[in-house]
């Protein structure tokens, strides 16, 4: 499409710096206003990415390490530690173990909190007035902070069980530190505390300490942590039955024990049923229940070193300062992720259904349209043979104007050619006049924009049917003849032609070629049958002069004057159709920057046109068909669905990283296959060569993402009340006389 702008002023006098013109200052202000909106769009995408990464991290560490070490040597571990009590601390830097006093049970729970099972455990403990010590997974704490808060307020102790439940013996010191610190932040945000208690995953008993894990315990001990192991394991995770869980959790008569149950990590109904029976049994035997801190306070340390004050201190400490606020920020961010991801998942289902439904509808209706339009003896009525006016608005089109006019001169249908020079400064008008082509008239006007140029051309047109095209477009000899035949039906007010990318030899051009054939022309077949065509392309369209004048001509209210007038014609009661055989070859943007500018203008202009004609939703009678059918379809398929379509790609990446790589990849390939089928059928209908479809996978990975960003940028601009100026695209003139349909 041509893009009118103000011509530059005369060069400044030598030695003086030229002051910027009013239009240049306005353009500068517009560009300055756009930068914050671009930044806002990028920030929205970054925020979504961060939310997805956070949610995935809470469920499984990126590149999660599932290894669990077994059978390693323990030659470096002190014998007193291996044979000592289940509570290990390092007062004064020396390993010290503490045993649970006789007739005492330290009831510990691993892997929580769980929203289903942990509240039931807490209810049982409260009912029997028994404290517990819960070793919590940080990711679960951040997702269920309320449970942890209730747990602490009830008088239970909590300890660190890492953030992602991994075997620390395989991890670097930095990873170990991160696992601990993140869990402490989660505890600070959830309950306002930190803890000195620690239990490593997959290492519940002291005999699990080996040469690889021992440095981890030493390092944590130096930082003030007390590592808690067990004497007795209920093995409830095996679900052996309630009676066996109770028996396996019972220590030798009279001996104290640190006992392990699980309140998360799987189906825990047997644990819930066994726990009250176990408490009743142990109380009947004269046992009391305490916490880890309680056991340490009652029992002097035994083993390698003397008693230390550290082991006698309370396990919980109030979180203050930066850790408290960082923890609250973590909990808040996780809450956002916990709400956002399910909502996005639901949106993904809706978008997926809409996208697949659109593909199915396009295929069915496109096939019907093709058969109907190409059926023998099908026609609009008596052939249209009278001359028509072709309007060519041109602003600085010196590279293209000659090819455009020569292609029109070869038309098999009688035409007059009205070139409206919109204040060009590169000699476009002079080139058009110098060609000496018959039936070419050049009308000059001061730069006023494309809509004004088209309206000026309509005023100068001599015939009742006017064809509008861009100054960078070339027609085939039969294009005009095919384009005007639908006007044999007096109800037809406008006809959309088949715009094709002429400069398709580059990668960007090939991507746009696929988009034009599949996205634009397949859509137009569908909209044609539904009688709600939303846009007559600026590159090739024909109108009844009467219809154009009836709706007030081309409007400059929006940046998509072609969509604007098309909707206006529908609302005036005119029929708008698509003629697939009327082909025009246009020069598509040749760089990503120009492509962004063009599509940004298209997207924003379309939104402007839809908003301008929002009252079409309440139009009555035949003229209200666009409002009843077309408006909802355009909003759904050209605004809403594309805005949310990135969810498919985001969730594909999310699933590949955090869920199931193979399943996610297969799902993405299935969607690609459906799109490939649609594209192949569109190429068949248009007689195009299939080799371009080899670039479609790359198009889906790169080009489509850019189009998403453009649309999101347009939405942000629209929602923030921004204004967008028309920007001139650089032309090369490489689109000459078309070599053929499938070239």
XYZ file of C-alpha atoms in Angstrom:
743
model
C 0.000 0.000 0.000
C 1.195 3.549 -0.645
C 1.758 5.679 2.395
C 1.434 9.454 1.977
C 3.576 11.724 4.113
C 4.509 15.377 3.955
C 7.208 16.168 1.354
C 10.467 17.469 2.836
C 11.021 21.223 2.752
C 13.692 22.932 0.695
C 17.300 22.500 1.825
C 18.388 25.004 4.485
C 20.609 27.934 3.652
C 24.308 27.238 3.843
C 25.724 27.642 7.337
C 22.289 27.630 8.999
C 20.599 24.687 10.660
C 17.114 24.076 9.319
C 14.350 24.134 11.923
C 12.088 21.068 11.806
C 8.768 21.514 10.076
C 5.425 21.242 11.834
C 4.804 17.814 10.322
C 8.289 16.642 11.292
C 7.693 17.816 14.861
C 4.337 15.999 14.900
C 5.951 12.836 13.582
C 8.625 13.109 16.258
C 6.013 13.491 18.964
C 4.096 10.496 17.601
C 7.256 8.394 17.587
C 8.038 9.484 21.138
C 4.546 8.464 22.249
C 4.866 5.089 20.561
C 8.058 4.127 22.360
C 6.392 3.773 25.795
C 3.640 1.695 24.222
C 6.153 -0.610 22.574
C 7.845 -0.917 25.936
C 4.508 -1.636 27.610
C 3.716 -4.377 25.084
C 7.124 -5.953 25.645
C 6.695 -5.689 29.417
C 3.358 -7.484 29.183
C 4.993 -10.313 27.270
C 7.879 -10.394 29.724
C 5.453 -10.525 32.641
C 3.577 -13.437 31.063
C 6.839 -15.255 30.435
C 7.949 -14.712 34.035
C 4.630 -15.958 35.368
C 4.887 -19.104 33.269
C 8.498 -19.699 34.290
C 7.649 -19.196 37.956
C 4.742 -21.609 37.783
C 6.889 -24.152 35.990
C 9.719 -23.715 38.487
C 7.301 -24.386 41.339
C 6.322 -27.671 39.754
C 9.657 -28.864 38.418
C 13.083 -27.231 38.314
C 14.134 -26.338 34.748
C 16.243 -29.247 33.613
C 15.091 -31.011 36.812
C 17.571 -33.473 38.313
C 15.731 -36.667 39.242
C 18.814 -38.612 40.325
C 18.888 -40.246 43.757
C 22.211 -41.529 45.052
C 22.363 -44.982 46.657
C 25.147 -47.273 47.824
C 27.870 -44.632 48.079
C 30.740 -44.983 50.561
C 30.493 -43.316 53.997
C 34.192 -43.553 54.897
C 34.466 -39.802 55.508
C 31.459 -39.665 57.840
C 32.262 -39.876 61.574
C 31.122 -43.141 63.172
C 29.521 -41.214 66.017
C 27.237 -39.540 63.469
C 26.275 -42.770 61.709
C 25.563 -44.501 65.025
C 24.256 -41.478 66.908
C 20.862 -39.934 67.454
C 18.597 -38.578 64.726
C 19.214 -34.888 65.487
C 22.510 -33.574 64.077
C 23.958 -30.140 64.808
C 27.390 -28.551 64.705
C 27.928 -26.431 67.828
C 31.390 -24.953 67.722
C 31.902 -26.542 64.308
C 31.888 -30.102 65.711
C 29.295 -32.712 64.739
C 26.958 -33.519 67.634
C 23.961 -35.827 67.686
C 20.957 -35.850 69.989
C 18.609 -38.767 70.644
C 14.933 -38.465 71.455
C 14.262 -39.039 75.187
C 12.684 -42.323 76.255
C 8.924 -42.596 76.121
C 8.889 -39.599 73.739
C 7.813 -39.349 70.129
C 8.899 -36.613 67.723
C 6.226 -36.855 65.067
C 7.603 -35.611 61.715
C 5.929 -35.197 58.339
C 7.613 -34.791 54.944
C 6.856 -33.307 51.529
C 4.005 -30.904 52.390
C 2.086 -28.794 52.526
C -0.626 -30.430 50.461
C -4.037 -28.736 50.101
C -5.867 -32.053 50.518
C -3.946 -34.027 53.136
C -2.092 -31.500 55.310
C -5.252 -29.806 56.678
C -6.558 -33.241 57.682
C -3.297 -34.028 59.485
C -3.458 -30.677 61.285
C -7.028 -31.353 62.324
C -6.036 -34.707 63.838
C -3.062 -33.203 65.683
C -5.229 -30.423 67.079
C -7.914 -32.879 68.163
C -5.372 -34.981 70.116
C -3.344 -31.957 71.300
C -0.196 -33.357 69.687
C 2.524 -31.174 68.073
C 4.202 -32.135 64.838
C 7.325 -31.121 62.987
C 6.702 -30.597 59.274
C 9.557 -30.584 56.778
C 8.200 -28.484 53.971
C 9.023 -28.227 50.281
C 9.500 -24.550 49.445
C 7.604 -24.659 46.172
C 4.605 -26.122 47.995
C 4.898 -23.495 50.749
C 4.750 -20.709 48.157
C 1.667 -22.236 46.576
C -0.208 -22.922 49.840
C 0.909 -20.256 52.321
C -2.323 -20.296 54.288
C -1.799 -23.908 55.345
C 1.695 -23.106 56.630
C 0.373 -20.111 58.550
C -2.265 -22.294 60.226
C 0.383 -24.936 60.927
C 2.644 -22.506 62.799
C -0.188 -20.791 64.663
C -1.332 -24.211 65.871
C 2.030 -24.692 67.603
C 3.759 -27.022 65.173
C 7.347 -26.699 64.044
C 8.473 -26.463 60.449
C 11.737 -27.286 58.748
C 13.327 -26.928 55.317
C 12.950 -29.859 52.905
C 14.527 -27.976 49.933
C 12.575 -25.939 47.400
C 12.192 -28.526 44.618
C 12.764 -31.840 46.472
C 16.044 -32.878 44.854
C 18.972 -34.960 46.062
C 21.437 -32.301 47.227
C 24.422 -34.662 47.045
C 24.453 -34.161 43.259
C 24.175 -30.381 43.379
C 26.657 -27.530 43.422
C 27.091 -25.388 46.498
C 25.294 -22.542 44.711
C 22.295 -24.770 43.988
C 22.199 -26.023 47.589
C 22.257 -22.448 48.853
C 19.487 -21.451 46.447
C 17.287 -24.372 47.507
C 17.594 -23.403 51.165
C 17.270 -19.641 50.751
C 14.225 -19.871 48.492
C 12.471 -22.124 51.000
C 13.283 -19.691 53.808
C 11.865 -16.833 51.745
C 8.687 -18.833 51.171
C 8.376 -19.475 54.931
C 8.965 -15.788 55.660
C 6.275 -14.759 53.214
C 3.799 -17.425 54.346
C 4.155 -17.350 58.140
C 6.609 -14.550 58.931
C 9.273 -16.937 60.247
C 12.496 -18.671 59.294
C 13.679 -21.996 60.682
C 16.925 -23.702 61.678
C 15.600 -27.220 61.030
C 16.529 -29.112 57.892
C 15.888 -32.517 56.385
C 17.313 -33.582 53.051
C 15.083 -35.441 50.576
C 15.839 -39.154 50.160
C 17.946 -39.156 53.368
C 15.588 -39.778 56.254
C 17.992 -41.916 58.356
C 21.592 -41.266 59.375
C 22.810 -44.369 57.559
C 21.926 -42.529 54.312
C 24.724 -40.016 54.925
C 27.622 -40.713 52.558
C 30.807 -39.045 51.377
C 28.861 -36.973 48.837
C 26.164 -35.645 51.163
C 28.312 -35.191 54.269
C 29.850 -31.893 53.016
C 26.317 -30.569 52.564
C 25.447 -31.291 56.201
C 28.722 -29.798 57.396
C 28.163 -26.639 55.382
C 24.585 -26.246 56.608
C 25.728 -26.946 60.167
C 28.219 -24.119 59.929
C 25.319 -21.883 58.893
C 23.400 -22.840 62.021
C 21.098 -25.526 60.691
C 20.085 -28.634 62.623
C 19.615 -31.667 60.397
C 16.832 -33.967 61.520
C 16.721 -37.684 60.723
C 14.476 -40.484 62.010
C 14.703 -43.631 64.111
C 11.455 -45.160 62.958
C 9.799 -45.086 59.528
C 6.102 -45.731 59.047
C 6.694 -46.355 55.328
C 3.207 -44.950 54.799
C 4.185 -43.897 51.264
C 4.090 -47.607 50.331
C 0.388 -47.735 51.367
C 0.796 -51.144 53.065
C -2.415 -50.821 55.047
C -3.395 -48.963 58.213
C -2.358 -51.660 60.689
C 1.113 -52.037 59.192
C 1.656 -48.271 59.167
C 0.812 -48.152 62.883
C 3.054 -51.139 63.690
C 6.014 -49.916 61.607
C 5.845 -46.480 63.268
C 5.980 -47.953 66.782
C 9.451 -47.953 68.415
C 10.822 -50.588 70.736
C 9.085 -50.541 74.118
C 10.149 -47.540 76.122
C 12.517 -46.082 73.540
C 12.072 -42.602 72.205
C 11.937 -42.080 68.475
C 11.811 -39.591 65.657
C 9.027 -41.021 63.492
C 8.346 -40.296 59.836
C 4.952 -39.885 58.181
C 4.068 -38.064 54.950
C 1.383 -35.428 54.520
C 1.972 -34.994 50.781
C 3.615 -36.572 47.773
C 0.780 -38.899 46.810
C -2.465 -40.466 47.967
C -2.370 -40.333 51.764
C -5.764 -41.652 52.879
C -4.128 -44.557 54.742
C -1.922 -42.090 56.616
C -4.961 -40.054 57.636
C -6.696 -43.194 58.883
C -3.597 -44.556 60.659
C -2.509 -41.340 62.408
C -5.237 -41.162 65.113
C -4.883 -44.890 65.795
C -1.143 -44.455 66.202
C -1.498 -41.484 68.565
C -4.020 -43.355 70.700
C -1.778 -46.436 70.811
C 1.338 -44.500 71.865
C -0.518 -42.483 74.495
C -1.879 -45.717 75.855
C 1.729 -46.919 76.203
C 2.575 -43.838 78.227
C 4.342 -41.917 75.479
C 4.340 -38.148 75.137
C 4.685 -36.171 71.926
C 7.027 -33.255 71.392
C 8.774 -31.291 68.668
C 12.398 -31.451 67.590
C 13.192 -28.386 69.698
C 11.410 -29.958 72.629
C 13.456 -33.143 72.327
C 16.699 -31.149 72.126
C 15.769 -29.190 75.227
C 15.054 -32.359 77.221
C 18.068 -34.402 76.137
C 21.729 -33.482 76.474
C 23.774 -34.088 73.297
C 25.659 -37.367 73.010
C 28.437 -38.393 70.669
C 31.339 -36.525 69.260
C 31.154 -33.246 71.147
C 29.775 -31.353 74.130
C 26.374 -29.808 74.340
C 25.969 -26.459 72.609
C 23.576 -23.584 73.135
C 22.528 -23.674 69.472
C 20.749 -26.992 69.841
C 18.730 -25.701 72.748
C 17.389 -22.648 70.956
C 13.932 -22.554 69.446
C 13.792 -23.605 65.809
C 11.686 -20.657 64.615
C 12.880 -17.087 64.255
C 10.809 -14.087 63.329
C 11.477 -12.884 59.782
C 12.197 -9.177 59.568
C 13.548 -6.647 57.119
C 14.330 -7.552 53.525
C 13.756 -11.339 53.867
C 10.228 -10.709 55.122
C 9.310 -8.379 52.258
C 11.054 -10.533 49.669
C 9.127 -13.515 50.993
C 5.827 -11.677 50.772
C 6.715 -10.640 47.218
C 7.421 -14.277 46.359
C 4.088 -15.400 47.797
C 2.272 -12.635 45.911
C 4.011 -13.543 42.640
C 3.153 -17.192 43.110
C -0.463 -16.284 43.843
C -0.578 -14.393 40.551
C 0.958 -17.378 38.762
C -1.437 -19.794 40.446
C -4.382 -17.711 39.220
C -2.971 -16.792 35.827
C -1.883 -20.195 34.577
C -5.285 -21.924 35.055
C -6.992 -18.909 33.518
C -4.636 -19.019 30.561
C -5.200 -22.749 30.291
C -8.931 -22.195 30.040
C -8.331 -19.456 27.487
C -6.118 -21.820 25.552
C -8.946 -24.327 25.272
C -11.259 -21.623 23.935
C -8.631 -20.322 21.518
C -7.774 -23.840 20.365
C -11.406 -24.674 19.671
C -11.890 -21.351 17.856
C -8.755 -21.811 15.742
C -9.573 -25.378 14.775
C -13.184 -24.394 14.095
C -12.002 -21.575 11.870
C -9.760 -23.949 9.913
C -12.640 -26.375 9.424
C -15.032 -23.608 8.380
C -12.494 -22.113 5.959
C -11.882 -25.457 4.286
C -15.552 -26.300 3.886
C -16.631 -22.856 2.691
C -13.578 -22.330 0.479
C -14.290 -25.588 -1.327
C -17.925 -24.631 -1.773
C -16.919 -21.151 -2.993
C -14.456 -22.587 -5.507
C -16.977 -25.049 -6.896
C -19.698 -22.415 -7.068
C -17.564 -19.768 -8.767
C -16.058 -22.207 -11.265
C -19.200 -24.156 -12.064
C -20.011 -24.352 -15.745
C -22.564 -21.816 -16.913
C -22.131 -19.945 -13.652
C -22.248 -16.212 -14.179
C -23.283 -12.966 -12.585
C -25.397 -12.018 -15.558
C -24.681 -10.561 -18.976
C -20.941 -9.924 -19.434
C -19.769 -6.495 -18.369
C -17.988 -5.031 -21.371
C -18.225 -1.272 -20.844
C -15.120 0.748 -20.014
C -14.153 1.350 -16.416
C -11.968 3.892 -14.635
C -8.814 2.689 -12.887
C -7.616 5.016 -10.129
C -3.937 4.863 -9.169
C -3.088 6.976 -6.098
C 0.649 7.623 -6.100
C 3.027 9.224 -3.663
C 6.739 8.953 -4.487
C 6.324 5.799 -6.552
C 9.034 6.429 -9.142
C 10.390 2.879 -8.748
C 7.027 1.248 -9.457
C 4.763 3.561 -11.421
C 6.006 2.596 -14.885
C 5.430 -1.142 -14.355
C 2.010 -0.398 -12.873
C 0.833 1.734 -15.795
C 2.257 -0.540 -18.491
C 0.427 -3.506 -16.960
C -2.834 -1.530 -17.095
C -2.162 -0.529 -20.696
C -2.161 -4.223 -21.644
C -5.611 -4.754 -20.144
C -8.027 -6.811 -22.263
C -10.869 -4.727 -20.851
C -11.322 -1.079 -21.931
C -10.043 1.242 -19.209
C -9.237 4.846 -18.516
C -6.337 5.295 -16.119
C -6.445 8.158 -13.624
C -3.134 8.670 -11.834
C -3.623 10.903 -8.791
C -0.234 12.267 -7.812
C -0.438 13.028 -4.091
C 2.239 15.687 -3.912
C 5.119 13.427 -4.937
C 8.611 14.914 -4.757
C 10.457 12.257 -6.759
C 9.006 12.950 -10.225
C 6.309 10.284 -10.150
C 3.857 12.437 -12.121
C 6.474 13.318 -14.744
C 7.327 9.640 -15.227
C 3.653 8.776 -15.706
C 3.203 11.515 -18.306
C 6.423 10.703 -20.138
C 5.336 7.128 -20.879
C 2.871 8.393 -23.483
C 0.417 5.574 -22.751
C -3.107 5.960 -24.158
C -6.004 6.696 -21.776
C -3.672 7.807 -18.974
C -4.527 11.053 -17.184
C -2.424 12.527 -14.401
C -4.202 14.561 -11.737
C -1.991 16.499 -9.373
C -2.886 17.494 -5.825
C -1.060 18.744 -2.748
C -0.130 15.968 -0.371
C -3.344 15.061 1.462
C -3.191 11.307 1.976
C -4.405 8.232 0.170
C -8.144 8.598 0.979
C -8.144 12.131 -0.436
C -6.299 10.952 -3.539
C -8.831 8.174 -4.130
C -11.754 10.563 -3.659
C -10.156 12.951 -6.113
C -9.811 10.087 -8.569
C -13.484 9.178 -8.155
C -14.438 12.774 -8.926
C -12.368 12.685 -12.127
C -13.574 9.223 -13.189
C -15.704 9.159 -16.320
C -17.301 5.746 -15.831
C -19.713 4.155 -13.387
C -17.323 1.408 -12.275
C -14.029 2.439 -10.671
C -11.108 0.120 -9.976
C -8.751 1.161 -7.190
C -5.208 -0.103 -6.861
C -1.873 0.813 -5.299
C 0.944 2.521 -7.144
C 3.270 -0.424 -6.478
C 0.944 -3.062 -7.951
C 0.772 -4.636 -11.414
C -2.250 -6.272 -13.039
C -2.411 -9.225 -15.401
C -4.024 -8.472 -18.781
C -7.312 -10.144 -17.791
C -7.425 -8.794 -14.238
C -9.796 -5.891 -14.856
C -12.080 -8.015 -17.022
C -12.438 -10.636 -14.287
C -12.746 -8.029 -11.571
C -15.733 -6.186 -13.021
C -17.896 -9.149 -14.070
C -19.748 -9.412 -10.714
C -21.194 -5.938 -11.389
C -23.618 -7.637 -13.758
C -25.566 -8.212 -10.544
C -27.058 -4.815 -9.657
C -26.898 -5.684 -5.947
C -23.087 -5.853 -6.007
C -21.471 -2.633 -4.831
C -17.840 -3.711 -4.592
C -15.536 -6.562 -5.611
C -12.340 -7.730 -3.873
C -9.572 -9.049 -6.074
C -6.882 -11.630 -5.430
C -3.777 -9.817 -4.171
C -0.561 -11.792 -4.526
C 2.995 -11.168 -3.345
C 5.242 -10.411 -6.296
C 8.598 -10.238 -4.485
C 8.444 -13.728 -2.967
C 12.026 -14.800 -3.679
C 13.283 -13.671 -0.268
C 12.495 -15.443 2.986
C 10.324 -12.573 4.244
C 8.557 -12.395 0.898
C 7.900 -16.152 0.910
C 6.424 -15.951 4.394
C 4.084 -13.163 3.282
C 3.217 -15.162 0.174
C 2.022 -18.041 2.367
C 0.064 -15.594 4.503
C -1.605 -13.936 1.509
C -2.666 -17.203 -0.100
C -3.771 -18.955 3.067
C -4.735 -16.223 5.479
C -6.199 -13.560 3.226
C -7.634 -15.253 0.166
C -8.923 -18.356 1.945
C -10.626 -16.023 4.406
C -12.168 -13.999 1.597
C -13.749 -17.096 0.083
C -15.342 -17.840 3.435
C -16.554 -14.290 3.999
C -17.870 -14.108 0.437
C -20.192 -17.069 0.951
C -21.273 -15.687 4.314
C -21.915 -12.304 2.615
C -19.883 -10.350 5.149
C -16.603 -9.522 3.411
C -14.731 -7.214 5.824
C -12.101 -5.699 3.524
C -11.613 -4.799 -0.119
C -7.797 -4.886 -0.415
C -6.220 -1.584 -1.340
C -4.062 -3.350 -3.919
C -7.043 -4.471 -5.995
C -10.694 -3.586 -5.602
C -13.565 -2.373 -7.751
C -16.547 -0.216 -6.753
C -19.694 1.198 -8.187
C -19.108 4.923 -8.291
C -22.673 5.383 -7.087
C -22.008 3.228 -4.007
C -18.812 5.062 -3.111
C -20.534 8.439 -3.310
C -23.517 7.135 -1.333
C -21.351 6.301 1.702
C -19.421 9.569 1.510
C -16.314 8.341 -0.299
C -13.101 7.122 1.227
C -12.795 8.307 4.815
C -9.621 9.379 6.581
C -11.133 8.614 9.998
C -9.079 5.431 10.198
C -5.779 4.082 8.920
C -7.626 1.228 7.184
C -9.700 3.152 4.672
C -10.289 -0.050 2.698
C -11.897 -1.822 5.675
C -13.789 1.331 6.602
C -15.476 1.758 3.222
C -16.165 -1.981 2.889
C -18.123 -2.025 6.143
C -19.871 1.202 5.141
C -21.014 -0.413 1.881
C -22.421 -3.399 3.768
C -24.334 -1.088 6.074
C -25.687 0.816 3.055
C -27.183 -2.419 1.724
C -24.657 -3.215 -1.014
C -23.276 -6.684 -1.582
C -19.473 -7.149 -1.502
C -17.974 -10.206 -3.242
C -14.610 -11.821 -3.985
C -13.328 -12.583 -7.488
C -10.470 -15.086 -7.197
C -9.456 -14.883 -10.886
C -8.730 -11.140 -10.744
C -5.076 -11.229 -9.732
C -2.853 -8.322 -8.746
C 0.848 -8.554 -7.962
C 1.995 -6.260 -5.200
C 5.334 -5.464 -3.621
C 5.356 -6.664 -0.034
C 7.659 -5.108 2.596
C 11.203 -6.329 2.159
C 12.486 -5.949 5.714
C 11.239 -6.836 9.184
C 11.109 -3.162 10.142
C 8.935 -2.217 7.169
C 6.777 -5.292 7.682
C 6.224 -4.318 11.316
C 5.236 -0.768 10.293
C 2.780 -1.999 7.667
C 1.092 -4.638 9.809
C 0.974 -2.353 12.805
C -0.921 0.178 10.692
C -3.215 -2.517 9.294
C -4.019 -3.955 12.720
C -4.577 -0.596 14.318
C -6.616 0.649 11.374
C -8.816 -2.434 11.444
C -9.541 -1.849 15.128
C -10.385 1.769 14.363
C -12.792 0.726 11.598
C -14.484 -1.880 13.778
C -14.922 0.645 16.573
C -16.206 3.282 14.154
C -18.861 0.879 12.872
C -19.691 -0.726 16.236
C -23.314 0.315 15.817
C -23.567 -2.160 12.943
C -24.264 -4.747 15.638
C -27.748 -3.277 15.992
C -28.456 -2.682 12.285
C -31.683 -4.287 11.094
C -32.662 -5.980 7.856
C -30.326 -7.119 5.048
C -27.944 -4.233 5.713
C -27.414 -5.556 9.222
C -25.916 -8.845 8.075
C -22.367 -7.608 8.539
C -23.128 -6.564 12.105
C -24.801 -9.878 12.910
C -22.284 -12.169 11.188
C -19.226 -10.317 9.928
C -18.463 -8.104 12.917
C -18.395 -10.991 15.440
C -16.297 -13.130 13.089
C -13.779 -10.352 12.398
C -13.459 -9.461 16.078
C -13.057 -13.125 17.010
C -10.711 -14.196 14.202
C -8.738 -11.007 13.538
C -8.459 -9.490 17.002
C -9.342 -11.747 19.929
C -8.034 -15.092 18.678
C -4.733 -13.714 17.310
C -4.125 -11.820 20.553
C -4.521 -15.015 22.571
C -3.081 -17.347 19.942
C 0.426 -16.975 21.410
C -0.900 -19.017 24.321
C -0.599 -22.051 22.083
C 3.096 -21.422 21.566
C 3.706 -20.341 25.160
C 2.041 -23.447 26.541
C 3.848 -25.618 24.025
C 7.199 -24.350 25.286
C 5.964 -24.548 28.877
C 4.865 -28.161 28.397
C 8.095 -29.103 26.648
C 10.162 -27.755 29.534
C 8.036 -28.596 32.560
C 5.556 -31.322 31.612
C 6.140 -33.767 28.762
C 8.455 -32.786 25.933
C 7.360 -35.535 23.566
C 3.632 -35.047 24.061
C 3.947 -31.273 23.672
C 6.027 -31.649 20.524
C 3.525 -34.068 19.016
C 0.656 -31.691 19.812
C 2.505 -28.790 18.152
C 3.249 -30.922 15.099
C -0.430 -31.933 14.904
C -1.512 -28.280 14.847
C 1.161 -27.552 12.243
C -0.129 -30.460 10.148
C -3.664 -29.036 10.224
C -2.360 -25.640 9.135
C -0.277 -27.272 6.428
C -3.347 -29.045 5.063
C -5.247 -25.749 4.955
C -2.325 -24.000 3.293
C -1.890 -26.777 0.734
C -5.573 -26.596 -0.187
C -5.372 -22.808 -0.495
C -2.320 -23.150 -2.751
C -4.218 -25.665 -4.866
C -7.181 -23.339 -5.269
C -4.890 -20.479 -6.286
C -2.761 -22.633 -8.576
C 0.387 -21.876 -6.574
C 3.535 -23.980 -6.341
C 3.757 -26.115 -3.233
C 7.484 -25.615 -2.710
C 6.854 -22.495 -0.660
C 5.120 -24.622 1.962
C 8.528 -26.004 2.940
C 9.072 -22.677 4.696
C 5.877 -22.937 6.717
C 7.376 -24.554 9.865
C 9.918 -21.741 10.091
C 7.160 -19.242 9.422
C 5.232 -20.607 12.398
C 8.289 -20.312 14.629
C 9.421 -16.825 13.616
C 7.070 -14.864 11.365
C 3.883 -15.715 13.248
C 5.416 -14.588 16.541
C 6.182 -11.226 15.010
C 2.592 -10.852 13.843
C 1.426 -11.610 17.396
C 3.662 -8.874 18.758
C 2.368 -6.439 16.153
C -1.235 -7.132 17.111
C -0.499 -6.876 20.824
C 1.300 -3.591 20.152
C -1.758 -2.352 18.247
C -4.075 -3.372 21.088
C -1.930 -1.549 23.622
C -1.955 1.559 21.434
C -5.731 1.372 21.059
C -6.356 0.783 24.772
C -4.081 3.652 25.782
C -5.700 6.056 23.337
C -2.659 6.378 21.102
C -2.576 7.751 17.581
C -0.618 6.236 14.729
C 0.678 8.036 11.661
C 0.869 6.595 8.171
C 4.450 5.635 7.349
C 5.822 5.439 3.823
C 7.355 2.069 2.917
C 10.500 1.912 0.836
C 9.862 0.498 -2.647
C 12.309 -1.275 -4.937
C 10.217 -1.672 -8.076
C 11.203 -5.341 -8.394
C 7.624 -6.453 -9.096
C 7.276 -6.213 -12.828
C 5.011 -7.884 -15.326
C 3.808 -11.105 -13.694
C 5.354 -14.232 -15.079
C 2.399 -16.384 -14.247
C 0.064 -17.504 -11.569
C 2.389 -19.757 -9.705
C 5.642 -17.912 -10.256
